């Protein structure tokens, strides 16, 4: 008499069950770890993409009609408005270049170990904690007609009348340098610390002097970091607003694009024009960033990030 073996439970179909989703994602080359990015993507979409798209849409709806590009045409046809582009670039580009250029030699010296290094680094970074308004107040008191700077010059007989360094272009530039230098310095210092010091020591054993080591080893390896630092410093300076009002001449030579957008929105209540100016600010920033990254690509072909070479 034949005995039938008990029937085995049916095996789960491929692609089903606990590991089904993982296998299907893996077959499509998708790592489940990427799902962790979903909250960040949602936050960026809500806090950045939606306001940006809303602003672009609002800029295409002129207050007085005339077509979707009427605001942009009015901006470039009005010399008073159009001039804010050059005034903003005239402040942001020198401020970014000065901050990055001054950071390189200081970071190069501070990357080594010596007594007082931490204290000196903390002093250089201290202005970042002061805030734009406090820095502006300090400049008004220090560089004003009755400030310490002018009193010293007058007492020494170097000038006959106070030097005007506030309520004009120079006051805003000084403020941008003071507030922007700590960011540039910290970034350059981090990139500089990533360069292997044995490369310079090896070059020194071959007879390379300090300038040759700086020009042929440090600067080429530092190029990606300098480009990134310049981009961040430029964006920070391009959106200048409090300094241009407090220590500048907001109705004249320091009437930057941010002030023009503010006046359009909160003085003329033309939110469409204000959105158009804000969009143009982003366009000009992207242009400078693109040129910077293009130059970096032509001058350096190593890794895109970090100060170490390939």
Short mmCIF file of C-alpha atoms in Angstrom, two decimals:
data_model
loop_
_atom_site.label_atom_id
_atom_site.label_comp_id
_atom_site.label_asym_id
_atom_site.label_seq_id
_atom_site.Cartn_x
_atom_site.Cartn_y
_atom_site.Cartn_z
CA UNK A 1 0.00 0.00 0.00
CA UNK A 2 1.50 3.26 -1.07
CA UNK A 3 1.71 6.12 1.39
CA UNK A 4 1.42 9.62 0.01
CA UNK A 5 3.93 12.14 1.27
CA UNK A 6 2.41 15.20 2.95
CA UNK A 7 2.06 18.12 0.61
CA UNK A 8 4.67 20.85 1.09
CA UNK A 9 3.48 24.40 1.48
CA UNK A 10 3.65 26.36 -1.72
CA UNK A 11 6.85 28.39 -2.07
CA UNK A 12 6.29 32.13 -2.25
CA UNK A 13 6.36 33.51 -5.72
CA UNK A 14 9.52 35.36 -6.66
CA UNK A 15 9.27 39.04 -5.96
CA UNK A 16 6.67 38.65 -3.24
CA UNK A 17 6.93 38.63 0.53
CA UNK A 18 9.32 40.40 2.85
CA UNK A 19 12.17 40.81 0.46
CA UNK A 20 10.03 41.46 -2.60
CA UNK A 21 10.27 45.25 -2.53
CA UNK A 22 13.99 45.13 -1.85
CA UNK A 23 14.58 42.73 -4.75
CA UNK A 24 12.45 44.77 -7.13
CA UNK A 25 14.30 47.95 -6.19
CA UNK A 26 17.65 46.17 -6.50
CA UNK A 27 16.70 44.86 -9.95
CA UNK A 28 16.09 48.46 -11.00
CA UNK A 29 19.37 49.59 -9.50
CA UNK A 30 17.71 51.52 -6.65
CA UNK A 31 19.24 51.31 -3.18
CA UNK A 32 16.71 51.39 -0.34
CA UNK A 33 19.03 53.70 1.56
CA UNK A 34 18.07 56.39 -0.95
CA UNK A 35 14.58 56.37 0.60
CA UNK A 36 16.14 58.18 3.57
CA UNK A 37 16.49 61.17 1.28
CA UNK A 38 12.72 61.49 0.85
CA UNK A 39 12.15 63.70 3.96
CA UNK A 40 14.98 66.01 2.91
CA UNK A 41 13.62 66.23 -0.63
CA UNK A 42 10.15 67.06 0.70
CA UNK A 43 11.52 69.77 2.98
CA UNK A 44 13.53 71.30 0.14
CA UNK A 45 10.47 71.19 -2.09
CA UNK A 46 8.28 72.91 0.48
CA UNK A 47 10.79 75.49 1.70
CA UNK A 48 12.69 76.24 -1.51
CA UNK A 49 11.14 74.99 -4.73
CA UNK A 50 7.58 76.10 -4.06
CA UNK A 51 8.51 79.68 -2.99
CA UNK A 52 10.91 79.94 -5.92
CA UNK A 53 8.35 78.76 -8.47
CA UNK A 54 5.71 81.00 -6.89
CA UNK A 55 8.07 83.99 -7.15
CA UNK A 56 8.84 83.25 -10.80
CA UNK A 57 5.12 82.89 -11.53
CA UNK A 58 4.33 86.15 -9.72
CA UNK A 59 7.03 88.00 -11.66
CA UNK A 60 5.24 87.04 -14.90
CA UNK A 61 2.01 88.70 -13.75
CA UNK A 62 2.71 92.46 -13.98
CA UNK A 63 0.66 94.71 -11.76
CA UNK A 64 -0.37 96.96 -14.67
CA UNK A 65 -0.54 94.27 -17.35
CA UNK A 66 1.39 94.46 -20.61
CA UNK A 67 2.49 90.86 -21.04
CA UNK A 68 4.33 88.36 -18.87
CA UNK A 69 7.77 89.95 -19.46
CA UNK A 70 6.63 93.53 -18.80
CA UNK A 71 8.37 93.71 -15.39
CA UNK A 72 11.70 92.58 -16.83
CA UNK A 73 11.41 95.04 -19.72
CA UNK A 74 10.58 97.89 -17.31
CA UNK A 75 13.54 96.98 -15.11
CA UNK A 76 16.10 97.15 -17.92
CA UNK A 77 14.53 100.23 -19.55
CA UNK A 78 14.76 102.21 -16.29
CA UNK A 79 18.36 103.33 -15.79
CA UNK A 80 17.76 103.86 -12.06
CA UNK A 81 16.67 100.25 -11.69
CA UNK A 82 19.15 98.85 -14.21
CA UNK A 83 22.03 100.52 -12.38
CA UNK A 84 21.43 98.40 -9.30
CA UNK A 85 22.92 95.40 -11.14
CA UNK A 86 26.31 97.05 -11.56
CA UNK A 87 26.21 98.56 -8.03
CA UNK A 88 25.58 95.10 -6.54
CA UNK A 89 28.31 93.43 -8.60
CA UNK A 90 30.67 96.30 -7.78
CA UNK A 91 30.27 95.48 -4.09
CA UNK A 92 29.98 91.67 -4.18
CA UNK A 93 32.85 90.80 -6.50
CA UNK A 94 35.60 92.81 -4.71
CA UNK A 95 34.33 91.70 -1.29
CA UNK A 96 34.43 88.02 -2.30
CA UNK A 97 37.87 88.35 -3.92
CA UNK A 98 39.34 90.20 -0.93
CA UNK A 99 37.92 87.70 1.57
CA UNK A 100 39.21 84.68 -0.35
CA UNK A 101 42.57 86.30 -1.15
CA UNK A 102 43.17 87.36 2.46
CA UNK A 103 42.18 83.93 3.75
CA UNK A 104 44.83 82.01 1.79
CA UNK A 105 48.05 83.31 3.41
CA UNK A 106 46.48 83.40 6.88
CA UNK A 107 45.11 79.86 6.59
CA UNK A 108 48.44 78.69 5.16
CA UNK A 109 50.21 79.96 8.26
CA UNK A 110 47.58 78.79 10.75
CA UNK A 111 47.37 75.21 9.48
CA UNK A 112 50.55 74.35 11.35
CA UNK A 113 50.90 73.83 15.09
CA UNK A 114 52.15 76.65 17.29
CA UNK A 115 51.27 78.23 20.59
CA UNK A 116 48.26 80.54 20.41
CA UNK A 117 46.90 79.01 17.20
CA UNK A 118 43.46 78.34 18.64
CA UNK A 119 43.19 81.79 20.21
CA UNK A 120 44.18 83.49 16.96
CA UNK A 121 41.73 81.37 14.98
CA UNK A 122 38.94 82.23 17.42
CA UNK A 123 39.70 85.95 17.10
CA UNK A 124 39.55 85.76 13.31
CA UNK A 125 36.22 83.95 13.42
CA UNK A 126 34.74 86.20 16.12
CA UNK A 127 33.10 88.73 13.71
CA UNK A 128 30.74 86.02 12.50
CA UNK A 129 29.07 86.09 15.91
CA UNK A 130 28.52 89.85 15.92
CA UNK A 131 25.89 90.13 13.24
CA UNK A 132 25.56 92.68 10.47
CA UNK A 133 23.83 95.32 12.57
CA UNK A 134 26.45 95.28 15.34
CA UNK A 135 29.27 95.44 12.79
CA UNK A 136 27.57 98.41 11.13
CA UNK A 137 27.22 100.16 14.49
CA UNK A 138 30.90 99.60 15.19
CA UNK A 139 31.88 101.02 11.81
CA UNK A 140 29.74 104.11 12.39
CA UNK A 141 31.46 104.75 15.70
CA UNK A 142 34.98 103.91 14.53
CA UNK A 143 35.03 105.42 11.03
CA UNK A 144 32.57 108.28 11.59
CA UNK A 145 33.62 111.95 11.35
CA UNK A 146 34.16 112.02 15.13
CA UNK A 147 35.31 108.39 15.40
CA UNK A 148 38.66 107.13 16.60
CA UNK A 149 40.07 106.65 13.11
CA UNK A 150 39.50 110.24 12.00
CA UNK A 151 40.54 111.69 15.36
CA UNK A 152 43.89 109.90 15.13
CA UNK A 153 44.44 111.14 11.57
CA UNK A 154 43.53 114.71 12.55
CA UNK A 155 45.70 114.66 15.69
CA UNK A 156 48.66 113.39 13.69
CA UNK A 157 48.08 116.09 11.08
CA UNK A 158 47.76 113.58 8.25
CA UNK A 159 44.46 115.05 7.03
CA UNK A 160 42.82 118.45 7.31
CA UNK A 161 39.27 117.17 7.52
CA UNK A 162 37.66 113.82 8.43
CA UNK A 163 37.93 111.12 5.82
CA UNK A 164 34.48 110.00 4.66
CA UNK A 165 34.41 106.21 4.98
CA UNK A 166 30.76 105.64 5.94
CA UNK A 167 27.43 106.35 4.30
CA UNK A 168 29.04 105.49 0.96
CA UNK A 169 30.53 102.58 -1.03
CA UNK A 170 33.50 102.09 1.29
CA UNK A 171 31.40 101.65 4.41
CA UNK A 172 29.41 98.82 2.80
CA UNK A 173 32.56 97.19 1.41
CA UNK A 174 34.24 97.25 4.84
CA UNK A 175 31.13 95.73 6.39
CA UNK A 176 31.02 92.93 3.79
CA UNK A 177 34.69 92.16 4.36
CA UNK A 178 34.30 92.02 8.15
CA UNK A 179 31.21 89.81 8.07
CA UNK A 180 32.29 87.63 5.14
CA UNK A 181 35.92 86.98 6.04
CA UNK A 182 35.23 84.41 8.82
CA UNK A 183 33.23 82.20 6.43
CA UNK A 184 35.92 82.36 3.75
CA UNK A 185 38.71 81.83 6.26
CA UNK A 186 37.12 78.74 7.84
CA UNK A 187 36.46 77.17 4.44
CA UNK A 188 39.96 77.86 3.12
CA UNK A 189 41.48 76.59 6.37
CA UNK A 190 39.55 73.32 6.10
CA UNK A 191 40.63 72.84 2.48
CA UNK A 192 44.21 73.80 3.31
CA UNK A 193 44.32 71.30 6.19
CA UNK A 194 43.34 68.54 3.73
CA UNK A 195 46.54 68.93 1.70
CA UNK A 196 49.14 66.33 2.63
CA UNK A 197 52.14 68.24 4.10
CA UNK A 198 54.53 65.48 3.00
CA UNK A 199 54.12 66.73 -0.58
CA UNK A 200 55.68 70.06 0.37
CA UNK A 201 58.40 68.38 2.41
CA UNK A 202 59.26 66.15 -0.55
CA UNK A 203 59.42 69.21 -2.82
CA UNK A 204 61.65 70.97 -0.31
CA UNK A 205 64.11 68.08 -0.37
CA UNK A 206 64.30 68.55 -4.15
CA UNK A 207 65.24 72.19 -3.73
CA UNK A 208 61.87 73.91 -4.14
CA UNK A 209 61.60 77.20 -2.27
CA UNK A 210 58.55 78.41 -0.29
CA UNK A 211 57.08 80.31 -3.26
CA UNK A 212 57.63 77.37 -5.63
CA UNK A 213 55.92 75.00 -3.20
CA UNK A 214 53.05 77.42 -2.82
CA UNK A 215 52.65 77.97 -6.56
CA UNK A 216 53.19 74.43 -7.82
CA UNK A 217 51.71 72.31 -4.99
CA UNK A 218 49.43 74.20 -2.61
CA UNK A 219 47.56 76.49 -5.00
CA UNK A 220 46.78 73.80 -7.64
CA UNK A 221 45.48 71.44 -4.96
CA UNK A 222 43.58 74.29 -3.34
CA UNK A 223 41.90 75.45 -6.58
CA UNK A 224 38.60 73.53 -6.13
CA UNK A 225 38.29 74.79 -2.56
CA UNK A 226 39.04 78.37 -3.59
CA UNK A 227 36.38 78.22 -6.29
CA UNK A 228 33.79 76.91 -3.84
CA UNK A 229 34.75 79.48 -1.23
CA UNK A 230 34.55 82.32 -3.76
CA UNK A 231 31.10 81.19 -4.88
CA UNK A 232 29.76 81.10 -1.32
CA UNK A 233 31.40 84.43 -0.42
CA UNK A 234 29.99 86.04 -3.57
CA UNK A 235 26.45 84.81 -2.94
CA UNK A 236 26.66 86.06 0.64
CA UNK A 237 27.84 89.50 -0.48
CA UNK A 238 25.46 89.75 -3.46
CA UNK A 239 22.42 89.63 -1.20
CA UNK A 240 23.68 92.53 0.92
CA UNK A 241 20.85 94.55 2.44
CA UNK A 242 21.35 95.73 6.06
CA UNK A 243 24.86 97.07 5.44
CA UNK A 244 23.77 98.93 2.31
CA UNK A 245 21.13 100.70 4.40
CA UNK A 246 23.05 101.31 7.64
CA UNK A 247 26.53 102.31 6.45
CA UNK A 248 25.84 102.98 2.79
CA UNK A 249 23.89 105.41 0.68
CA UNK A 250 20.68 103.47 -0.07
CA UNK A 251 19.35 106.16 -2.38
CA UNK A 252 22.61 106.52 -4.30
CA UNK A 253 25.75 104.52 -4.90
CA UNK A 254 24.79 101.61 -2.65
CA UNK A 255 21.24 101.15 -3.91
CA UNK A 256 21.71 97.44 -4.57
CA UNK A 257 19.21 95.03 -6.09
CA UNK A 258 17.98 93.85 -2.69
CA UNK A 259 17.04 97.45 -1.80
CA UNK A 260 15.28 97.86 -5.15
CA UNK A 261 13.25 94.69 -4.49
CA UNK A 262 12.40 95.88 -0.97
CA UNK A 263 11.24 99.27 -2.21
CA UNK A 264 9.12 97.68 -4.93
CA UNK A 265 7.44 95.32 -2.45
CA UNK A 266 6.98 97.42 0.69
CA UNK A 267 6.99 101.02 -0.55
CA UNK A 268 5.24 100.69 -3.91
CA UNK A 269 3.39 97.46 -3.02
CA UNK A 270 4.29 96.06 -6.44
CA UNK A 271 5.01 92.48 -5.44
CA UNK A 272 5.20 91.38 -9.06
CA UNK A 273 8.09 93.77 -9.80
CA UNK A 274 9.77 92.80 -6.52
CA UNK A 275 9.58 89.15 -7.58
CA UNK A 276 11.06 90.02 -10.97
CA UNK A 277 14.02 91.76 -9.32
CA UNK A 278 14.51 88.78 -6.99
CA UNK A 279 14.51 86.43 -9.99
CA UNK A 280 17.08 88.61 -11.73
CA UNK A 281 19.26 88.48 -8.62
CA UNK A 282 19.24 84.70 -8.86
CA UNK A 283 20.03 84.82 -12.59
CA UNK A 284 23.07 87.07 -12.12
CA UNK A 285 24.30 84.94 -9.24
CA UNK A 286 24.00 81.82 -11.39
CA UNK A 287 25.94 83.53 -14.17
CA UNK A 288 28.87 84.36 -11.90
CA UNK A 289 28.77 80.88 -10.34
CA UNK A 290 28.76 79.26 -13.79
CA UNK A 291 31.74 81.34 -14.96
CA UNK A 292 33.64 80.48 -11.76
CA UNK A 293 32.99 76.75 -12.10
CA UNK A 294 33.88 76.90 -15.79
CA UNK A 295 37.22 78.53 -15.00
CA UNK A 296 37.84 75.96 -12.28
CA UNK A 297 37.17 73.17 -14.76
CA UNK A 298 39.68 74.67 -17.20
CA UNK A 299 42.38 75.22 -14.59
CA UNK A 300 41.89 72.05 -12.56
CA UNK A 301 40.87 68.54 -13.62
CA UNK A 302 41.05 66.72 -10.27
CA UNK A 303 38.25 65.91 -7.83
CA UNK A 304 35.38 68.39 -7.71
CA UNK A 305 35.36 68.54 -3.94
CA UNK A 306 38.04 68.91 -1.31
CA UNK A 307 41.49 70.34 -1.36
CA UNK A 308 43.33 67.11 -2.05
CA UNK A 309 44.51 66.38 -5.51
CA UNK A 310 43.98 63.16 -7.37
#
